PDB file of C-alpha atoms and ligand atoms in Angstrom:
ATOM      1  CA  MET A 743       0.000   0.000   0.000  1.00 84.00           C
ATOM      2  CA  LYS A 744       1.278   3.491  -0.884  1.00 88.00           C
ATOM      3  CA  GLU A 745       2.071   5.831   1.972  1.00 94.00           C
ATOM      4  CA  ILE A 746       1.843   9.580   2.462  1.00 96.00           C
ATOM      5  CA  ILE A 747       3.569  11.178   5.434  1.00 97.00           C
ATOM      6  CA  ILE A 748       1.942  14.256   6.963  1.00 97.00           C
ATOM      7  CA  ALA A 749       4.902  16.360   8.113  1.00 97.00           C
ATOM      8  CA  THR A 750       3.390  17.498  11.391  1.00 95.00           C
ATOM      9  CA  LYS A 751       3.442  16.748  15.095  1.00 91.00           C
ATOM     10  CA  ASN A 752       0.220  18.724  15.665  1.00 92.00           C
ATOM     11  CA  GLN A 753      -2.398  16.165  16.694  1.00 92.00           C
ATOM     12  CA  GLY A 754      -5.340  18.492  15.983  1.00 88.00           C
ATOM     13  CA  LYS A 755      -4.246  19.066  12.404  1.00 92.00           C
ATOM     14  CA  LEU A 756      -3.331  15.444  11.880  1.00 94.00           C
ATOM     15  CA  ARG A 757      -6.746  14.240  13.037  1.00 92.00           C
ATOM     16  CA  GLU A 758      -8.460  16.572  10.559  1.00 91.00           C
ATOM     17  CA  ILE A 759      -6.126  15.728   7.663  1.00 93.00           C
ATOM     18  CA  LYS A 760      -6.478  11.976   8.224  1.00 93.00           C
ATOM     19  CA  GLU A 761     -10.246  12.376   8.185  1.00 89.00           C
ATOM     20  CA  LEU A 762     -10.138  14.401   4.971  1.00 88.00           C
ATOM     21  CA  LEU A 763      -7.867  11.866   3.232  1.00 89.00           C
ATOM     22  CA  GLY A 764      -9.972   8.963   4.511  1.00 85.00           C
ATOM     23  CA  GLU A 765     -11.389   7.985   1.110  1.00 82.00           C
ATOM     24  CA  PHE A 766      -7.942   7.140  -0.317  1.00 82.00           C
ATOM     25  CA  ASN A 767      -6.625   3.608  -0.205  1.00 84.00           C
ATOM     26  CA  ILE A 768      -3.374   4.911   1.174  1.00 89.00           C
ATOM     27  CA  LYS A 769      -1.532   4.630   4.473  1.00 93.00           C
ATOM     28  CA  VAL A 770      -1.431   8.031   6.211  1.00 94.00           C
ATOM     29  CA  THR A 771       1.479   8.410   8.635  1.00 96.00           C
ATOM     30  CA  SER A 772       2.998  11.415  10.418  1.00 96.00           C
ATOM     31  CA  LEU A 773       6.190  12.527  12.124  1.00 97.00           C
ATOM     32  CA  ALA A 774       5.134  10.469  15.144  1.00 96.00           C
ATOM     33  CA  ASP A 775       5.998   7.435  12.976  1.00 96.00           C
ATOM     34  CA  TYR A 776       9.423   8.932  12.147  1.00 97.00           C
ATOM     35  CA  PRO A 777      10.783  10.017  15.544  1.00 96.00           C
ATOM     36  CA  ASP A 778      14.310  10.531  14.180  1.00 96.00           C
ATOM     37  CA  ALA A 779      13.239  12.800  11.329  1.00 97.00           C
ATOM     38  CA  PRO A 780      14.975  16.209  11.333  1.00 96.00           C
ATOM     39  CA  ASP A 781      13.219  19.161  12.953  1.00 94.00           C
ATOM     40  CA  VAL A 782      11.895  21.601  10.383  1.00 95.00           C
ATOM     41  CA  VAL A 783      12.608  25.192  11.375  1.00 92.00           C
ATOM     42  CA  GLU A 784       9.627  27.252  10.210  1.00 90.00           C
ATOM     43  CA  ASP A 785      11.602  30.311   9.147  1.00 94.00           C
ATOM     44  CA  GLY A 786       9.809  31.013   5.864  1.00 95.00           C
ATOM     45  CA  LYS A 787       8.158  34.402   5.328  1.00 96.00           C
ATOM     46  CA  THR A 788       4.927  32.861   3.980  1.00 98.00           C
ATOM     47  CA  PHE A 789       2.623  29.917   4.728  1.00 98.00           C
ATOM     48  CA  SER A 790       3.513  28.581   1.300  1.00 98.00           C
ATOM     49  CA  SER A 791       7.292  28.552   1.843  1.00 98.00           C
ATOM     50  CA  ASN A 792       6.880  26.898   5.266  1.00 98.00           C
ATOM     51  CA  ALA A 793       4.588  24.220   3.808  1.00 98.00           C
ATOM     52  CA  ILE A 794       7.113  23.524   1.031  1.00 98.00           C
ATOM     53  CA  LYS A 795      10.011  23.406   3.486  1.00 98.00           C
ATOM     54  CA  LYS A 796       8.221  20.790   5.611  1.00 98.00           C
ATOM     55  CA  ALA A 797       7.372  18.679   2.546  1.00 98.00           C
ATOM     56  CA  VAL A 798      10.892  18.893   1.067  1.00 98.00           C
ATOM     57  CA  THR A 799      12.833  18.293   4.298  1.00 98.00           C
ATOM     58  CA  ILE A 800      10.818  15.223   5.291  1.00 98.00           C
ATOM     59  CA  GLY A 801      10.628  14.032   1.667  1.00 98.00           C
ATOM     60  CA  LYS A 802      14.413  14.114   1.329  1.00 98.00           C
ATOM     61  CA  TYR A 803      14.823  12.313   4.647  1.00 98.00           C
ATOM     62  CA  THR A 804      12.325   9.510   3.923  1.00 97.00           C
ATOM     63  CA  GLY A 805      12.361   9.342   0.090  1.00 97.00           C
ATOM     64  CA  LYS A 806       8.553   9.128   0.272  1.00 97.00           C
ATOM     65  CA  LEU A 807       5.425  11.102  -0.624  1.00 97.00           C
ATOM     66  CA  VAL A 808       4.968  13.890   1.922  1.00 98.00           C
ATOM     67  CA  MET A 809       2.377  16.575   2.663  1.00 97.00           C
ATOM     68  CA  GLY A 810       3.777  19.698   4.297  1.00 98.00           C
ATOM     69  CA  GLU A 811       0.967  21.777   5.804  1.00 97.00           C
ATOM     70  CA  ASP A 812       1.215  25.292   7.201  1.00 97.00           C
ATOM     71  CA  SER A 813      -1.778  27.182   8.470  1.00 97.00           C
ATOM     72  CA  GLY A 814      -2.825  29.975  10.748  1.00 98.00           C
ATOM     73  CA  LEU A 815      -5.143  32.821  11.613  1.00 98.00           C
ATOM     74  CA  GLU A 816      -5.106  36.303  10.076  1.00 98.00           C
ATOM     75  CA  ILE A 817      -6.961  39.113  11.893  1.00 98.00           C
ATOM     76  CA  ASP A 818      -7.746  42.190   9.794  1.00 98.00           C
ATOM     77  CA  VAL A 819      -7.428  44.791  12.543  1.00 98.00           C
ATOM     78  CA  LEU A 820      -4.021  43.344  13.567  1.00 98.00           C
ATOM     79  CA  ASP A 821      -2.629  43.698  10.022  1.00 98.00           C
ATOM     80  CA  ASN A 822      -3.132  39.966   9.483  1.00 98.00           C
ATOM     81  CA  GLN A 823      -1.297  38.893  12.639  1.00 98.00           C
ATOM     82  CA  PRO A 824      -0.693  36.285  13.991  1.00 98.00           C
ATOM     83  CA  GLY A 825      -0.387  34.792  10.469  1.00 98.00           C
ATOM     84  CA  ILE A 826       2.637  32.540  10.096  1.00 97.00           C
ATOM     85  CA  TYR A 827       3.352  33.069  13.813  1.00 97.00           C
ATOM     86  CA  SER A 828      -0.013  31.607  14.890  1.00 97.00           C
ATOM     87  CA  ALA A 829       1.451  28.658  16.802  1.00 95.00           C
ATOM     88  CA  ARG A 830       3.824  30.797  18.877  1.00 96.00           C
ATOM     89  CA  PHE A 831       1.928  34.102  19.021  1.00 98.00           C
ATOM     90  CA  ALA A 832       2.248  34.345  22.817  1.00 98.00           C
ATOM     91  CA  GLY A 833       5.999  33.570  22.760  1.00 97.00           C
ATOM     92  CA  ASP A 834       8.235  30.509  23.039  1.00 94.00           C
ATOM     93  CA  ASP A 835       6.157  28.989  25.845  1.00 97.00           C
ATOM     94  CA  ALA A 836       2.894  29.655  24.007  1.00 97.00           C
ATOM     95  CA  THR A 837      -0.098  27.410  24.582  1.00 97.00           C
ATOM     96  CA  TYR A 838      -3.459  27.548  22.813  1.00 97.00           C
ATOM     97  CA  GLN A 839      -4.882  29.269  25.898  1.00 98.00           C
ATOM     98  CA  LYS A 840      -2.121  31.899  26.063  1.00 98.00           C
ATOM     99  CA  ASN A 841      -2.457  32.600  22.336  1.00 98.00           C
ATOM    100  CA  ASN A 842      -6.210  33.092  22.697  1.00 98.00           C
ATOM    101  CA  GLU A 843      -5.711  35.358  25.715  1.00 98.00           C
ATOM    102  CA  LYS A 844      -3.259  37.480  23.731  1.00 98.00           C
ATOM    103  CA  VAL A 845      -5.743  37.840  20.853  1.00 98.00           C
ATOM    104  CA  LEU A 846      -8.529  38.840  23.246  1.00 98.00           C
ATOM    105  CA  LYS A 847      -6.281  41.408  24.966  1.00 98.00           C
ATOM    106  CA  LEU A 848      -5.227  42.971  21.648  1.00 98.00           C
ATOM    107  CA  LEU A 849      -8.858  43.146  20.508  1.00 98.00           C
ATOM    108  CA  GLU A 850     -10.163  44.410  23.860  1.00 97.00           C
ATOM    109  CA  ASP A 851     -11.556  47.684  22.480  1.00 96.00           C
ATOM    110  CA  VAL A 852     -12.438  46.427  19.027  1.00 98.00           C
ATOM    111  CA  PRO A 853     -16.201  46.210  18.356  1.00 98.00           C
ATOM    112  CA  MET A 854     -17.751  43.098  16.814  1.00 97.00           C
ATOM    113  CA  ALA A 855     -18.174  44.883  13.466  1.00 97.00           C
ATOM    114  CA  LYS A 856     -14.380  45.163  13.138  1.00 98.00           C
ATOM    115  CA  ARG A 857     -13.322  41.680  14.258  1.00 98.00           C
ATOM    116  CA  GLN A 858     -13.021  40.057  10.811  1.00 98.00           C
ATOM    117  CA  ALA A 859     -10.476  37.254  10.455  1.00 98.00           C
ATOM    118  CA  ARG A 860      -9.673  34.255   8.294  1.00 98.00           C
ATOM    119  CA  TYR A 861      -7.965  30.940   8.683  1.00 98.00           C
ATOM    120  CA  ARG A 862      -5.583  30.002   5.906  1.00 98.00           C
ATOM    121  CA  CYS A 863      -4.102  26.632   5.040  1.00 98.00           C
ATOM    122  CA  PHE A 864      -1.363  25.760   2.552  1.00 98.00           C
ATOM    123  CA  ALA A 865      -0.541  22.149   1.687  1.00 98.00           C
ATOM    124  CA  ALA A 866       2.503  21.144  -0.371  1.00 98.00           C
ATOM    125  CA  LEU A 867       3.091  17.732  -1.941  1.00 98.00           C
ATOM    126  CA  SER A 868       6.608  16.409  -2.436  1.00 98.00           C
ATOM    127  CA  ASP A 869       7.893  13.074  -3.688  1.00 97.00           C
ATOM    128  CA  GLY A 870      11.276  12.165  -2.253  1.00 96.00           C
ATOM    129  CA  GLY A 871      11.892  15.881  -1.664  1.00 96.00           C
ATOM    130  CA  LYS A 872      10.886  17.022  -5.157  1.00 97.00           C
ATOM    131  CA  VAL A 873       8.048  19.581  -5.016  1.00 98.00           C
ATOM    132  CA  ILE A 874       4.988  18.486  -6.966  1.00 97.00           C
ATOM    133  CA  GLY A 875       2.745  21.451  -6.105  1.00 98.00           C
ATOM    134  CA  VAL A 876       1.195  23.687  -3.443  1.00 98.00           C
ATOM    135  CA  VAL A 877      -2.492  24.425  -2.876  1.00 98.00           C
ATOM    136  CA  ASN A 878      -4.357  26.606  -0.409  1.00 98.00           C
ATOM    137  CA  GLY A 879      -7.736  27.252   1.152  1.00 98.00           C
ATOM    138  CA  SER A 880      -9.268  29.813   3.483  1.00 98.00           C
ATOM    139  CA  CYS A 881     -12.265  30.264   5.752  1.00 98.00           C
ATOM    140  CA  ALA A 882     -13.657  33.662   6.819  1.00 98.00           C
ATOM    141  CA  GLY A 883     -14.960  34.442  10.291  1.00 98.00           C
ATOM    142  CA  LEU A 884     -15.098  36.828  13.243  1.00 98.00           C
ATOM    143  CA  ILE A 885     -13.177  36.839  16.508  1.00 98.00           C
ATOM    144  CA  ALA A 886     -15.489  36.281  19.479  1.00 98.00           C
ATOM    145  CA  LEU A 887     -15.475  38.473  22.622  1.00 98.00           C
ATOM    146  CA  SER A 888     -14.493  35.461  24.756  1.00 98.00           C
ATOM    147  CA  THR A 889     -13.628  31.801  24.170  1.00 98.00           C
ATOM    148  CA  ARG A 890     -16.631  29.545  23.513  1.00 98.00           C
ATOM    149  CA  GLY A 891     -16.703  25.753  23.209  1.00 98.00           C
ATOM    150  CA  GLU A 892     -14.319  22.857  23.594  1.00 97.00           C
ATOM    151  CA  ASN A 893     -14.166  21.381  20.079  1.00 97.00           C
ATOM    152  CA  GLY A 894     -11.314  21.735  17.612  1.00 94.00           C
ATOM    153  CA  PHE A 895      -7.948  23.142  18.665  1.00 95.00           C
ATOM    154  CA  GLY A 896      -5.898  26.347  18.635  1.00 97.00           C
ATOM    155  CA  TYR A 897      -7.975  29.459  17.980  1.00 98.00           C
ATOM    156  CA  ASP A 898     -11.195  27.505  17.333  1.00 98.00           C
ATOM    157  CA  PRO A 899     -12.965  28.664  20.548  1.00 98.00           C
ATOM    158  CA  LEU A 900     -12.524  32.265  19.312  1.00 98.00           C
ATOM    159  CA  PHE A 901     -13.373  31.760  15.633  1.00 98.00           C
ATOM    160  CA  ILE A 902     -17.036  32.518  14.888  1.00 98.00           C
ATOM    161  CA  VAL A 903     -18.442  31.168  11.631  1.00 98.00           C
ATOM    162  CA  PRO A 904     -20.991  33.875  10.700  1.00 97.00           C
ATOM    163  CA  ARG A 905     -23.356  31.453   8.929  1.00 97.00           C
ATOM    164  CA  TYR A 906     -23.835  29.486  12.174  1.00 98.00           C
ATOM    165  CA  LYS A 907     -23.193  32.313  14.691  1.00 98.00           C
ATOM    166  CA  LYS A 908     -21.085  29.764  16.584  1.00 98.00           C
ATOM    167  CA  THR A 909     -17.359  29.250  17.063  1.00 98.00           C
ATOM    168  CA  PHE A 910     -15.542  26.200  15.712  1.00 98.00           C
ATOM    169  CA  GLY A 911     -15.182  25.361  19.395  1.00 98.00           C
ATOM    170  CA  GLU A 912     -18.976  25.106  19.644  1.00 98.00           C
ATOM    171  CA  LEU A 913     -19.742  23.587  16.261  1.00 98.00           C
ATOM    172  CA  ASN A 914     -19.825  19.867  15.600  1.00 97.00           C
ATOM    173  CA  PRO A 915     -16.418  18.778  14.165  1.00 95.00           C
ATOM    174  CA  ASP A 916     -18.262  17.396  11.107  1.00 94.00           C
ATOM    175  CA  ILE A 917     -19.307  20.946  10.225  1.00 97.00           C
ATOM    176  CA  LYS A 918     -15.751  22.243  10.583  1.00 96.00           C
ATOM    177  CA  ALA A 919     -14.568  19.349   8.411  1.00 94.00           C
ATOM    178  CA  ALA A 920     -16.964  20.444   5.643  1.00 95.00           C
ATOM    179  CA  ILE A 921     -16.203  24.187   5.532  1.00 97.00           C
ATOM    180  CA  SER A 922     -12.756  24.861   7.013  1.00 97.00           C
ATOM    181  CA  HIS A 923      -9.632  26.307   5.390  1.00 97.00           C
ATOM    182  CA  ARG A 924      -8.141  22.807   5.666  1.00 95.00           C
ATOM    183  CA  PHE A 925     -11.123  21.264   3.897  1.00 95.00           C
ATOM    184  CA  HIS A 926     -10.801  23.726   0.983  1.00 97.00           C
ATOM    185  CA  ALA A 927      -7.029  23.217   0.699  1.00 97.00           C
ATOM    186  CA  LEU A 928      -7.335  19.442   0.926  1.00 94.00           C
ATOM    187  CA  GLN A 929      -9.993  19.278  -1.793  1.00 95.00           C
ATOM    188  CA  LYS A 930      -7.419  20.823  -4.125  1.00 96.00           C
ATOM    189  CA  PHE A 931      -4.670  18.653  -2.661  1.00 96.00           C
ATOM    190  CA  LYS A 932      -6.688  15.525  -3.469  1.00 93.00           C
ATOM    191  CA  THR A 933      -7.071  16.606  -7.116  1.00 94.00           C
ATOM    192  CA  MET A 934      -3.328  17.258  -7.353  1.00 95.00           C
ATOM    193  CA  PHE A 935      -2.533  13.985  -5.611  1.00 93.00           C
ATOM    194  CA  ILE A 936      -4.805  11.886  -7.843  1.00 91.00           C
ATOM    195  CA  ALA A 937      -3.383  13.550 -10.973  1.00 94.00           C
ATOM    196  CA  TYR A 938       0.160  12.916  -9.784  1.00 94.00           C
ATOM    197  CA  LEU A 939      -0.456   9.276  -8.928  1.00 89.00           C
ATOM    198  CA  SER A 940      -2.281   8.616 -12.196  1.00 89.00           C
ATOM    199  CA  THR A 941       0.069  10.448 -14.555  1.00 83.00           C
ATOM    200  CA  GLY A 942       3.193   9.118 -12.911  1.00 62.00           C
ATOM    201  CA  LYS A 943       5.892  11.619 -12.158  1.00 54.00           C
ATOM    202  CA  LYS A 944       4.373  14.568 -13.996  1.00 47.00           C
ATOM    203  CA  GLU A 945       5.283  17.928 -12.517  1.00 48.00           C
ATOM    204  CA  LEU A 946       2.113  19.840 -11.685  1.00 45.00           C
ATOM    205  CA  GLY A 947       3.481  23.209 -10.609  1.00 45.00           C
ATOM    206  CA  CYS A 948       2.131  25.612  -8.059  1.00 44.00           C
ATOM    207  CA  GLY A 949      -1.411  26.915  -8.349  1.00 43.00           C
ATOM    208  CA  CYS A 950      -1.249  29.563  -5.675  1.00 44.00           C
ATOM    209  CA  PRO A 951       0.177  33.026  -5.024  1.00 44.00           C
ATOM    210  CA  HIS A 952       3.290  32.855  -2.797  1.00 41.00           C
TER     211      HIS A 952
HETATM  212  P1  IMP B1989       1.818  25.498  12.234  1.00 91.40           P
HETATM  213  O1  IMP B1989       1.982  24.172  12.850  1.00 91.40           O
HETATM  214  O2  IMP B1989       3.028  26.349  12.235  1.00 91.40           O
HETATM  215  O3  IMP B1989       1.172  25.434  10.878  1.00 91.40           O
HETATM  216  O4  IMP B1989       0.820  26.294  13.206  1.00 91.40           O
HETATM  217  C1  IMP B1989      -0.504  26.323  12.993  1.00 91.40           C
HETATM  218  C2  IMP B1989      -1.138  27.114  14.112  1.00 91.40           C
HETATM  219  O5  IMP B1989      -2.195  27.890  13.545  1.00 91.40           O
HETATM  220  C3  IMP B1989      -1.771  26.207  15.137  1.00 91.40           C
HETATM  221  O6  IMP B1989      -0.911  25.934  16.200  1.00 91.40           O
HETATM  222  C4  IMP B1989      -2.992  27.005  15.564  1.00 91.40           C
HETATM  223  O7  IMP B1989      -2.601  27.949  16.520  1.00 91.40           O
HETATM  224  C5  IMP B1989      -3.354  27.759  14.288  1.00 91.40           C
HETATM  225  N1  IMP B1989      -4.322  26.983  13.494  1.00 91.40           N
HETATM  226  C6  IMP B1989      -4.140  26.443  12.252  1.00 91.40           C
HETATM  227  N2  IMP B1989      -5.239  25.790  11.849  1.00 91.40           N
HETATM  228  C7  IMP B1989      -6.117  25.901  12.854  1.00 91.40           C
HETATM  229  C8  IMP B1989      -7.432  25.397  13.030  1.00 91.40           C
HETATM  230  O8  IMP B1989      -8.019  24.692  12.199  1.00 91.40           O
HETATM  231  N3  IMP B1989      -8.020  25.719  14.194  1.00 91.40           N
HETATM  232  C9  IMP B1989      -7.415  26.482  15.153  1.00 91.40           C
HETATM  233  N4  IMP B1989      -6.191  26.946  15.046  1.00 91.40           N
HETATM  234  C10 IMP B1989      -5.533  26.667  13.893  1.00 91.40           C
END
């Protein structure tokens, strides 16, 4: 059976990606299955370059098919922060709770009408370290006035989906799985992946702005 390695240690992401790739007859592994794999320093200036770096580094190390995924939250009134720094927004000892507290503090005086934000997700495919392509997806929302709900991970208790008037923390995970930034990116990833597997080693290029 073919294998694709998801180059992440983030259990929340991995759970969602595994779910979204469920229909493929392919073994989905992660860095937890490769404990000696090199650490990937996320020093790129964009989600795209970080996603590619993860895919290439782990692809070169394993010689296998790899998905590198980089994602995060952009808040309009904070000039799109935390962006690529989403995981460590509150500093080196950041936790999801500290990151959420920092967002709430920075948005303390910002009214609901000005709390627009979006999640973004970039997913790169590499084969043995060679980049096959990069895709992306996004999901628009609003930052809540306080954390709400226990579902999801990261900023989900703060991220209101306007259509439901609920945060991803409150919504059923099946709904997140059908509308999230990761869902939209992975739909495109699946198309790229199927094309790559069926046409052999054809280079597909990058369909996204860097
Ligand atoms: P990365 O591992 O550098 O890509 O960091 C991603 C970070 O962005 C996570 O640690 C979360 O803080 C945030 N993030 C990305 N996707 C989501 C999501 O679906 N829900 C909540 N937070 C997310």
